Amino acid sequence: MPEPKPGTLRFLPEDVSLSVAPGETILRHAIRAGVPLLSPCGGEGRCGKCRVIISGEAAGGDDPGVLSEAELSAGVRLACRCHPSSGTLTVTVPPGSRPARLAAYLEGRDAAGDEPFLPLHAATGGRRPLGVALDLGTSTLAGALIDLSDGHLIARAAADNPQMPFGEDLISRIVYGEEHEGGFALLRQLLVAGVEQVIAALLGSGPAEGEIVEVTAAGNTVITHILFGASPAPIRHPPYQPVLREYPVRTGEELGSLAAPSAPWRLFPSLGGFVGGDIVAGVLASGMHREDGVCLLFDVGTNGEVALGNREFLMVCSSSAGPAFEGGEVACGMRAYPGAIESVRIDPETLSAEWTVIGGGKPLGICGSGILDLCAEMFRTGLIDRAGQFVPRSGAPFAETARGRAFVVAGAERSATGSAICFAAPDLKSVLRTKAALCAAADSLLTAVGLPRDAVERVYIAGGFGNFLDLRSALSLGVFPPFPLEKYVPLGNASLAGAIGAIRSRRRWREALSIAAGTTYHDLSSDAGFMEAFQRALFIPHTDEESYRKVLASRGGR
């Protein structure tokens, strides 16, 4: 391996080099080099996730209270606060600082997939017609390749959304676009590059003589605006409305796609500033719009949205839940990929934690399902009270850290990083805010239409997170309202499933347009009762503790 020239920054293990730009952080260099690096806070120095190992001259990044003495001694720095010198610098991005790539985010159930195959595109010419269905997620881009000659699914693929270094939440990305010249253009360039990566992976599994003739894409309103070339900036400001709700069909070439330049791209319509086409696709996949009984749909991901309704009405809202269940806003949190603790049990006698790790081996951190298990187990064993405060108990593995009191999930000797994996009081508060926002959003929708909880007949859980969660842990914590366990139906990536259904059937696409046109957007910011519902849901599991006790005591569920 040749040595880099002076004034060069080299990233490992990719072995990508570029010239040092004075004044730019290592994070900004990583973005320019196309090196994937976690930065949920958008480079504001709040999350501590952009850890890198430095070899060479650099300034800053040695943040006290975030990095341990052992990490500092090993050359670990925060990329968003560390600046390379004009000399030679080698930066190693460890596994725990890399975004997730896990097939589980691809799997989705189409509960309403009973339509005869009648594709949007009529096959012509000698080449095999192919369709691509896309889920444009805030964190993950997922796609599926469909043979439009017979409707069968050829392959699935996923890639990280390359916009992630600009923030795990959508507001951070809008702020970047507004405050930097050419910011939205750069975000669009990165998004198109990520979509091209997914399509290239799909085509690698497809027939050599195939040609993409149709694309359907479902995404949140901000991501869809950016892809379409419309500014999402108005969504951040009152009255928080998008520029567009419907997106005229454009060719791939018009959108910047080289992989499918002549194919028409159909983007699912948006419902509001923070409720987009991914929810329309999720409703389509659930089939709740066809049912007589009232249903709820929770889309649990980086953002949280809730839909309520049946064949007679549909209402949706955005809960602004935050990314805690995706590992964001939790210091030891990470997305669900190898090395993540996915389930936790606490021994009621010793009060020590035992866990399972995705892929086995020592843990790097905890993903969303493990975070829920951990909180539920701490509550069950009396280590936290109903108000979300730690309760000292003899023998409990608590430690005082720079972030306050923390429960030690794994000591340094048991973790893959050599540093203890700790769950601190601020982490617990983030989880409680996230779960309260989801639960309160559902209760607010029911109140808005004058329905009691027992009117709901089915509860769909969409998003990759739903594939992993222990439903009893979720209800023990109060993530969802206290519906009987047998009413819950996990859908996985319902957005992708809906996009697949729409490309396979002209009627399903028209159905999606009808769903969007007939759905009412409920603005929680102007709902006087939402904050009261949110405050009640901040307790564990809720101020309505008895209803949760009855549900958890039942024999139903999985």
Coordinates of C-alpha atoms in Angstrom, one line a residue, residues 131-488:
G131 CA -39.9 -2.6 -12.7
V132 CA -38.1 -1.1 -9.7
A133 CA -40.0 -0.3 -6.5
L134 CA -38.2 2.0 -4.0
D135 CA -38.6 3.0 -0.3
L136 CA -36.8 6.3 0.2
G137 CA -36.2 6.2 3.9
T138 CA -34.6 8.9 6.0
S139 CA -31.8 6.4 7.0
T140 CA -32.1 3.5 4.5
L141 CA -32.9 3.3 0.8
A142 CA -34.5 0.0 -0.1
G143 CA -35.5 -1.4 -3.5
A144 CA -37.0 -4.4 -5.2
L145 CA -36.7 -5.6 -8.8
I146 CA -39.8 -7.0 -10.4
D147 CA -40.2 -8.9 -13.7
L148 CA -43.0 -7.1 -15.4
S149 CA -43.6 -9.9 -17.9
D150 CA -45.1 -12.1 -15.1
G151 CA -44.9 -10.0 -11.9
H152 CA -42.4 -12.1 -9.9
L153 CA -40.0 -10.5 -7.6
I154 CA -36.4 -11.0 -8.7
A155 CA -34.3 -9.3 -6.0
R156 CA -34.2 -6.9 -3.1
A157 CA -31.4 -4.5 -2.2
A158 CA -30.6 -1.7 0.3
A159 CA -28.1 1.0 0.9
D160 CA -27.6 3.7 3.5
N161 CA -29.1 7.1 2.7
P162 CA -25.9 9.1 1.9
Q163 CA -27.5 12.2 3.4
M164 CA -27.1 10.7 6.9
P165 CA -24.0 12.7 7.8
F166 CA -26.1 15.8 7.6
G167 CA -28.3 14.6 10.4
E168 CA -30.4 11.6 11.3
D169 CA -33.6 13.8 11.4
L170 CA -35.2 15.6 8.5
I171 CA -35.1 19.1 10.2
S172 CA -31.3 18.9 10.4
R173 CA -31.1 18.3 6.6
I174 CA -33.5 21.2 5.9
V175 CA -31.4 23.5 8.1
Y176 CA -28.3 22.4 6.2
G177 CA -29.9 23.1 2.8
E178 CA -31.1 26.5 3.9
E179 CA -27.8 27.7 5.6
H180 CA -25.3 26.5 3.0
E181 CA -25.1 27.7 -0.6
G182 CA -26.0 24.8 -2.9
G183 CA -27.0 22.7 0.2
F184 CA -30.2 21.3 -1.3
A185 CA -28.4 20.5 -4.5
L186 CA -25.8 18.6 -2.6
L187 CA -28.4 16.7 -0.7
R188 CA -30.2 15.8 -4.0
Q189 CA -26.9 14.7 -5.5
L190 CA -26.2 12.4 -2.6
L191 CA -29.7 11.0 -2.7
V192 CA -29.6 10.2 -6.4
A193 CA -26.2 8.5 -5.9
G194 CA -27.7 6.3 -3.2
V195 CA -30.7 5.4 -5.3
E196 CA -28.4 4.6 -8.2
Q197 CA -26.4 2.3 -5.9
V198 CA -29.6 0.4 -5.0
I199 CA -30.7 0.1 -8.6
A200 CA -27.2 -1.1 -9.6
A201 CA -27.3 -3.8 -7.0
L202 CA -30.8 -4.9 -8.2
L203 CA -29.7 -5.0 -11.8
G204 CA -26.7 -7.2 -10.8
S205 CA -29.3 -9.8 -9.8
G206 CA -31.5 -9.4 -12.8
P207 CA -31.5 -10.8 -16.3
A208 CA -28.8 -9.5 -18.7
E209 CA -31.4 -8.7 -21.3
G210 CA -33.7 -6.8 -19.0
E211 CA -34.5 -3.1 -19.1
I212 CA -36.1 -0.9 -16.5
V213 CA -39.3 0.4 -17.9
E214 CA -41.1 1.6 -14.7
V215 CA -40.2 2.9 -11.3
T216 CA -42.4 3.6 -8.3
A217 CA -41.0 5.3 -5.2
A218 CA -42.4 6.0 -1.8
G219 CA -40.7 8.3 0.7
N220 CA -41.3 10.9 3.3
T221 CA -42.2 14.4 2.1
V222 CA -38.8 15.9 2.6
I223 CA -36.9 13.2 0.8
T224 CA -39.4 13.1 -2.0
H225 CA -39.2 16.9 -2.5
I226 CA -35.4 16.7 -2.6
L227 CA -35.5 13.9 -5.2
F228 CA -38.1 15.8 -7.3
G229 CA -36.0 19.0 -7.2
A230 CA -38.4 21.0 -5.0
S231 CA -37.2 22.8 -1.9
P232 CA -38.5 21.3 1.4
A233 CA -37.6 24.5 3.3
P234 CA -41.3 25.6 3.8
I235 CA -41.9 22.5 5.8
R236 CA -39.7 23.8 8.6
H237 CA -41.6 27.1 8.9
P238 CA -45.3 27.9 9.8
P239 CA -47.7 26.7 8.5
Y240 CA -45.3 23.8 7.9
Q241 CA -46.8 22.9 4.5
P242 CA -45.0 21.2 1.6
V243 CA -44.5 22.9 -1.8
L244 CA -46.0 19.8 -3.5
R245 CA -48.4 17.1 -2.5
E246 CA -48.6 15.4 -5.9
Y247 CA -45.6 14.8 -8.1
P248 CA -46.1 14.7 -11.9
V249 CA -44.6 11.7 -13.6
R250 CA -41.0 12.3 -14.8
T251 CA -38.5 10.2 -16.5
G252 CA -35.4 9.0 -14.8
E253 CA -33.3 11.3 -16.9
E254 CA -35.2 14.3 -15.6
L255 CA -34.6 13.2 -12.0
G256 CA -30.9 12.5 -12.6
S257 CA -31.0 8.7 -12.9
L258 CA -28.6 7.1 -15.3
A259 CA -29.7 3.6 -14.4
A260 CA -33.3 4.1 -15.6
P261 CA -33.1 7.2 -17.8
S262 CA -36.1 6.5 -20.0
A263 CA -38.4 4.9 -17.4
P264 CA -41.3 6.9 -16.0
W265 CA -40.9 7.5 -12.3
R266 CA -44.1 7.6 -10.2
L267 CA -43.6 9.1 -6.7
F268 CA -46.2 8.4 -4.1
P269 CA -48.1 11.6 -3.1
S270 CA -47.5 13.3 0.2
L271 CA -50.2 14.0 2.8
G272 CA -48.5 16.8 4.8
G273 CA -45.2 18.3 5.7
F274 CA -44.1 15.3 7.8
V275 CA -46.4 12.6 6.5
G276 CA -45.4 11.5 3.1
G277 CA -45.8 8.9 0.4
D278 CA -44.3 6.2 2.6
I279 CA -47.4 6.3 4.8
V280 CA -49.6 6.1 1.7
A281 CA -47.7 3.0 0.6
G282 CA -48.0 1.6 4.1
V283 CA -51.7 2.1 4.2
L284 CA -52.0 0.5 0.8
A285 CA -50.0 -2.6 1.9
S286 CA -52.0 -2.9 5.2
G287 CA -55.3 -2.9 3.4
M288 CA -56.8 -0.9 6.3
H289 CA -58.5 1.4 3.8
R290 CA -60.7 -1.6 2.6
E291 CA -61.7 -2.8 6.1
D292 CA -65.0 -2.3 7.9
G293 CA -63.4 -2.3 11.3
V294 CA -61.3 0.7 12.6
C295 CA -57.5 0.1 12.3
L296 CA -54.4 1.9 13.4
L297 CA -51.1 1.9 11.6
F298 CA -47.8 2.9 13.4
D299 CA -44.8 3.5 11.2
V300 CA -41.9 3.3 13.6
G301 CA -38.6 4.5 12.1
T302 CA -36.4 7.5 12.3
N303 CA -39.6 9.5 12.4
G304 CA -42.9 8.3 13.7
E305 CA -46.3 8.5 11.9
V306 CA -49.7 7.2 12.8
A307 CA -52.7 6.5 10.6
L308 CA -56.3 5.7 11.8
G309 CA -59.3 4.7 9.8
N310 CA -61.1 2.1 7.6
R311 CA -62.9 2.1 4.3
E312 CA -65.0 5.1 5.4
F313 CA -62.3 7.5 6.6
L314 CA -58.6 7.9 7.0
M315 CA -56.7 10.3 9.3
V316 CA -52.9 10.6 9.7
C317 CA -50.4 12.6 11.9
S318 CA -46.7 12.9 12.5
S319 CA -45.7 12.2 16.1
S320 CA -42.2 13.8 15.9
A321 CA -41.1 10.8 17.9
G322 CA -37.4 11.1 17.2
P323 CA -34.8 8.4 16.3
A324 CA -34.4 6.7 19.7
F325 CA -35.8 3.4 18.4
E326 CA -33.3 3.5 15.5
G327 CA -30.4 4.0 18.0
G328 CA -30.3 7.8 17.6
E329 CA -30.3 10.1 20.7
V330 CA -28.9 7.2 22.8
A331 CA -25.2 7.2 23.5
C332 CA -24.8 3.4 23.3
G333 CA -27.5 3.1 20.6
M334 CA -26.9 1.8 17.1
R335 CA -29.0 0.6 14.2
A336 CA -29.7 -3.2 13.9
Y337 CA -26.6 -4.6 12.3
P338 CA -24.0 -7.2 13.4
G339 CA -22.7 -6.3 16.8
A340 CA -25.9 -4.8 18.1
I341 CA -27.6 -6.1 21.3
E342 CA -31.0 -7.0 20.0
S343 CA -32.6 -8.5 23.2
V344 CA -31.9 -8.0 26.9
R345 CA -32.9 -9.8 30.1
I346 CA -32.0 -8.7 33.6
D347 CA -31.6 -11.4 36.3
P348 CA -33.9 -10.3 39.2
E349 CA -31.5 -11.7 41.8
T350 CA -28.1 -10.5 40.5
L351 CA -29.5 -7.5 38.6
S352 CA -27.0 -8.1 35.9
A353 CA -27.9 -7.9 32.2
E354 CA -27.7 -10.8 29.7
W355 CA -28.2 -10.3 26.0
T356 CA -28.2 -11.6 22.5
V357 CA -26.1 -9.9 19.8
I358 CA -26.9 -9.8 16.1
G359 CA -24.3 -12.0 14.5
G360 CA -22.9 -13.2 17.9
G361 CA -19.7 -12.1 19.6
K362 CA -19.1 -9.2 21.8
P363 CA -21.5 -6.2 21.5
L364 CA -20.7 -2.8 20.0
G365 CA -23.9 -1.1 21.2
I366 CA -27.7 -1.6 21.5
C367 CA -30.3 -1.4 18.7
G368 CA -33.9 -0.3 19.1
S369 CA -35.4 -3.7 20.2
G370 CA -32.6 -4.1 22.7
I371 CA -33.2 -0.6 24.1
L372 CA -36.9 -1.4 24.6
D373 CA -36.1 -4.7 26.3
L374 CA -33.5 -3.0 28.5
C375 CA -35.9 -0.3 29.7
A376 CA -38.8 -2.8 30.2
E377 CA -36.5 -5.1 32.2
M378 CA -35.1 -2.2 34.4
F379 CA -38.7 -1.3 35.2
R380 CA -39.7 -4.9 35.9
T381 CA -36.8 -5.4 38.3
G382 CA -37.3 -2.1 40.0
L383 CA -34.3 -0.3 38.7
I384 CA -36.3 2.6 37.3
D385 CA -39.6 4.0 38.6
R386 CA -42.8 5.0 36.8
A387 CA -41.4 8.5 36.4
G388 CA -38.4 7.3 34.5
Q389 CA -35.9 7.8 37.4
F390 CA -33.1 5.4 38.3
V391 CA -33.7 3.6 41.6
P392 CA -30.6 2.6 43.6
R393 CA -30.5 -1.0 44.6
S394 CA -27.8 -3.0 46.4
G395 CA -25.7 -4.9 43.8
A396 CA -27.2 -3.1 40.8
P397 CA -24.5 -2.3 38.2
F398 CA -24.9 1.5 38.3
A399 CA -21.9 3.8 37.6
E400 CA -21.4 7.5 37.8
T401 CA -20.3 8.7 34.3
A402 CA -19.7 12.1 32.7
R403 CA -23.4 11.9 31.5
G404 CA -24.7 11.2 35.0
R405 CA -25.8 7.9 36.6
A406 CA -25.9 5.0 34.2
F407 CA -26.8 1.3 34.1
V408 CA -23.8 -0.7 32.9
V409 CA -25.1 -3.1 30.3
A410 CA -21.7 -4.5 29.5
G411 CA -18.4 -3.9 31.2
A412 CA -15.4 -2.9 29.2
E413 CA -14.1 -6.5 29.3
R414 CA -17.4 -7.8 27.7
S415 CA -17.7 -5.2 24.9
A416 CA -16.2 -5.2 21.5
T417 CA -14.9 -1.7 21.9
G418 CA -13.0 -2.2 25.1
S419 CA -15.2 0.5 26.7
A420 CA -18.2 -0.1 28.9
I421 CA -21.7 0.0 27.2
C422 CA -23.7 2.3 29.5
F423 CA -27.3 3.4 29.4
A424 CA -27.5 6.8 31.1
A425 CA -30.3 9.0 32.5
P426 CA -30.4 11.2 29.3
D427 CA -30.8 8.1 27.2
L428 CA -33.7 6.9 29.2
K429 CA -35.4 10.4 28.8
S430 CA -35.0 10.2 25.1
V431 CA -36.6 6.8 25.0
L432 CA -39.5 8.0 27.1
R433 CA -40.1 11.0 24.9
T434 CA -40.1 8.8 21.8
K435 CA -42.5 6.3 23.2
A436 CA -44.8 9.0 24.7
A437 CA -45.0 10.8 21.3
L438 CA -46.1 7.6 19.5
C439 CA -48.7 6.6 22.1
A440 CA -50.1 10.1 22.5
A441 CA -50.4 10.5 18.7
A442 CA -52.6 7.5 18.5
D443 CA -54.8 8.6 21.4
S444 CA -55.1 12.1 19.9
L445 CA -56.3 10.7 16.6
L446 CA -58.9 8.6 18.4
T447 CA -60.0 11.7 20.4
A448 CA -60.2 13.8 17.2
V449 CA -62.8 11.4 15.7
G450 CA -64.6 10.6 18.9
L451 CA -63.7 7.0 19.2
P452 CA -62.7 5.0 22.3
R453 CA -59.7 2.7 22.3
D454 CA -61.8 -0.4 22.2
A455 CA -63.2 0.6 18.8
V456 CA -59.9 -0.3 17.2
E457 CA -60.0 -3.8 15.8
R458 CA -56.4 -4.1 14.3
V459 CA -53.1 -2.4 14.9
Y460 CA -50.4 -2.6 12.2
I461 CA -46.8 -2.0 13.0
A462 CA -44.7 -0.9 10.0
G463 CA -41.0 -0.3 9.7
G464 CA -38.0 -2.6 10.1
F465 CA -38.1 -2.0 13.8
G466 CA -41.4 -3.9 14.0
N467 CA -39.6 -7.1 12.8
F468 CA -37.5 -7.2 15.9
L469 CA -39.5 -5.8 18.9
D470 CA -40.8 -7.9 21.7
L471 CA -44.4 -6.7 21.9
R472 CA -44.7 -7.3 25.6
S473 CA -41.6 -5.2 26.3
A474 CA -43.1 -2.5 24.1
L475 CA -46.4 -2.5 26.0
S476 CA -44.6 -2.8 29.4
L477 CA -43.0 0.5 28.6
G478 CA -46.2 2.0 27.0
V479 CA -44.9 2.5 23.4
F480 CA -48.4 1.8 22.1
P481 CA -51.9 2.2 23.6
P482 CA -53.0 -0.8 25.6
F483 CA -54.7 -2.9 22.9
P484 CA -55.0 -6.7 23.3
L485 CA -51.8 -8.3 22.0
E486 CA -53.7 -10.4 19.4
K487 CA -54.7 -7.2 17.6
Y488 CA -51.1 -6.3 16.7

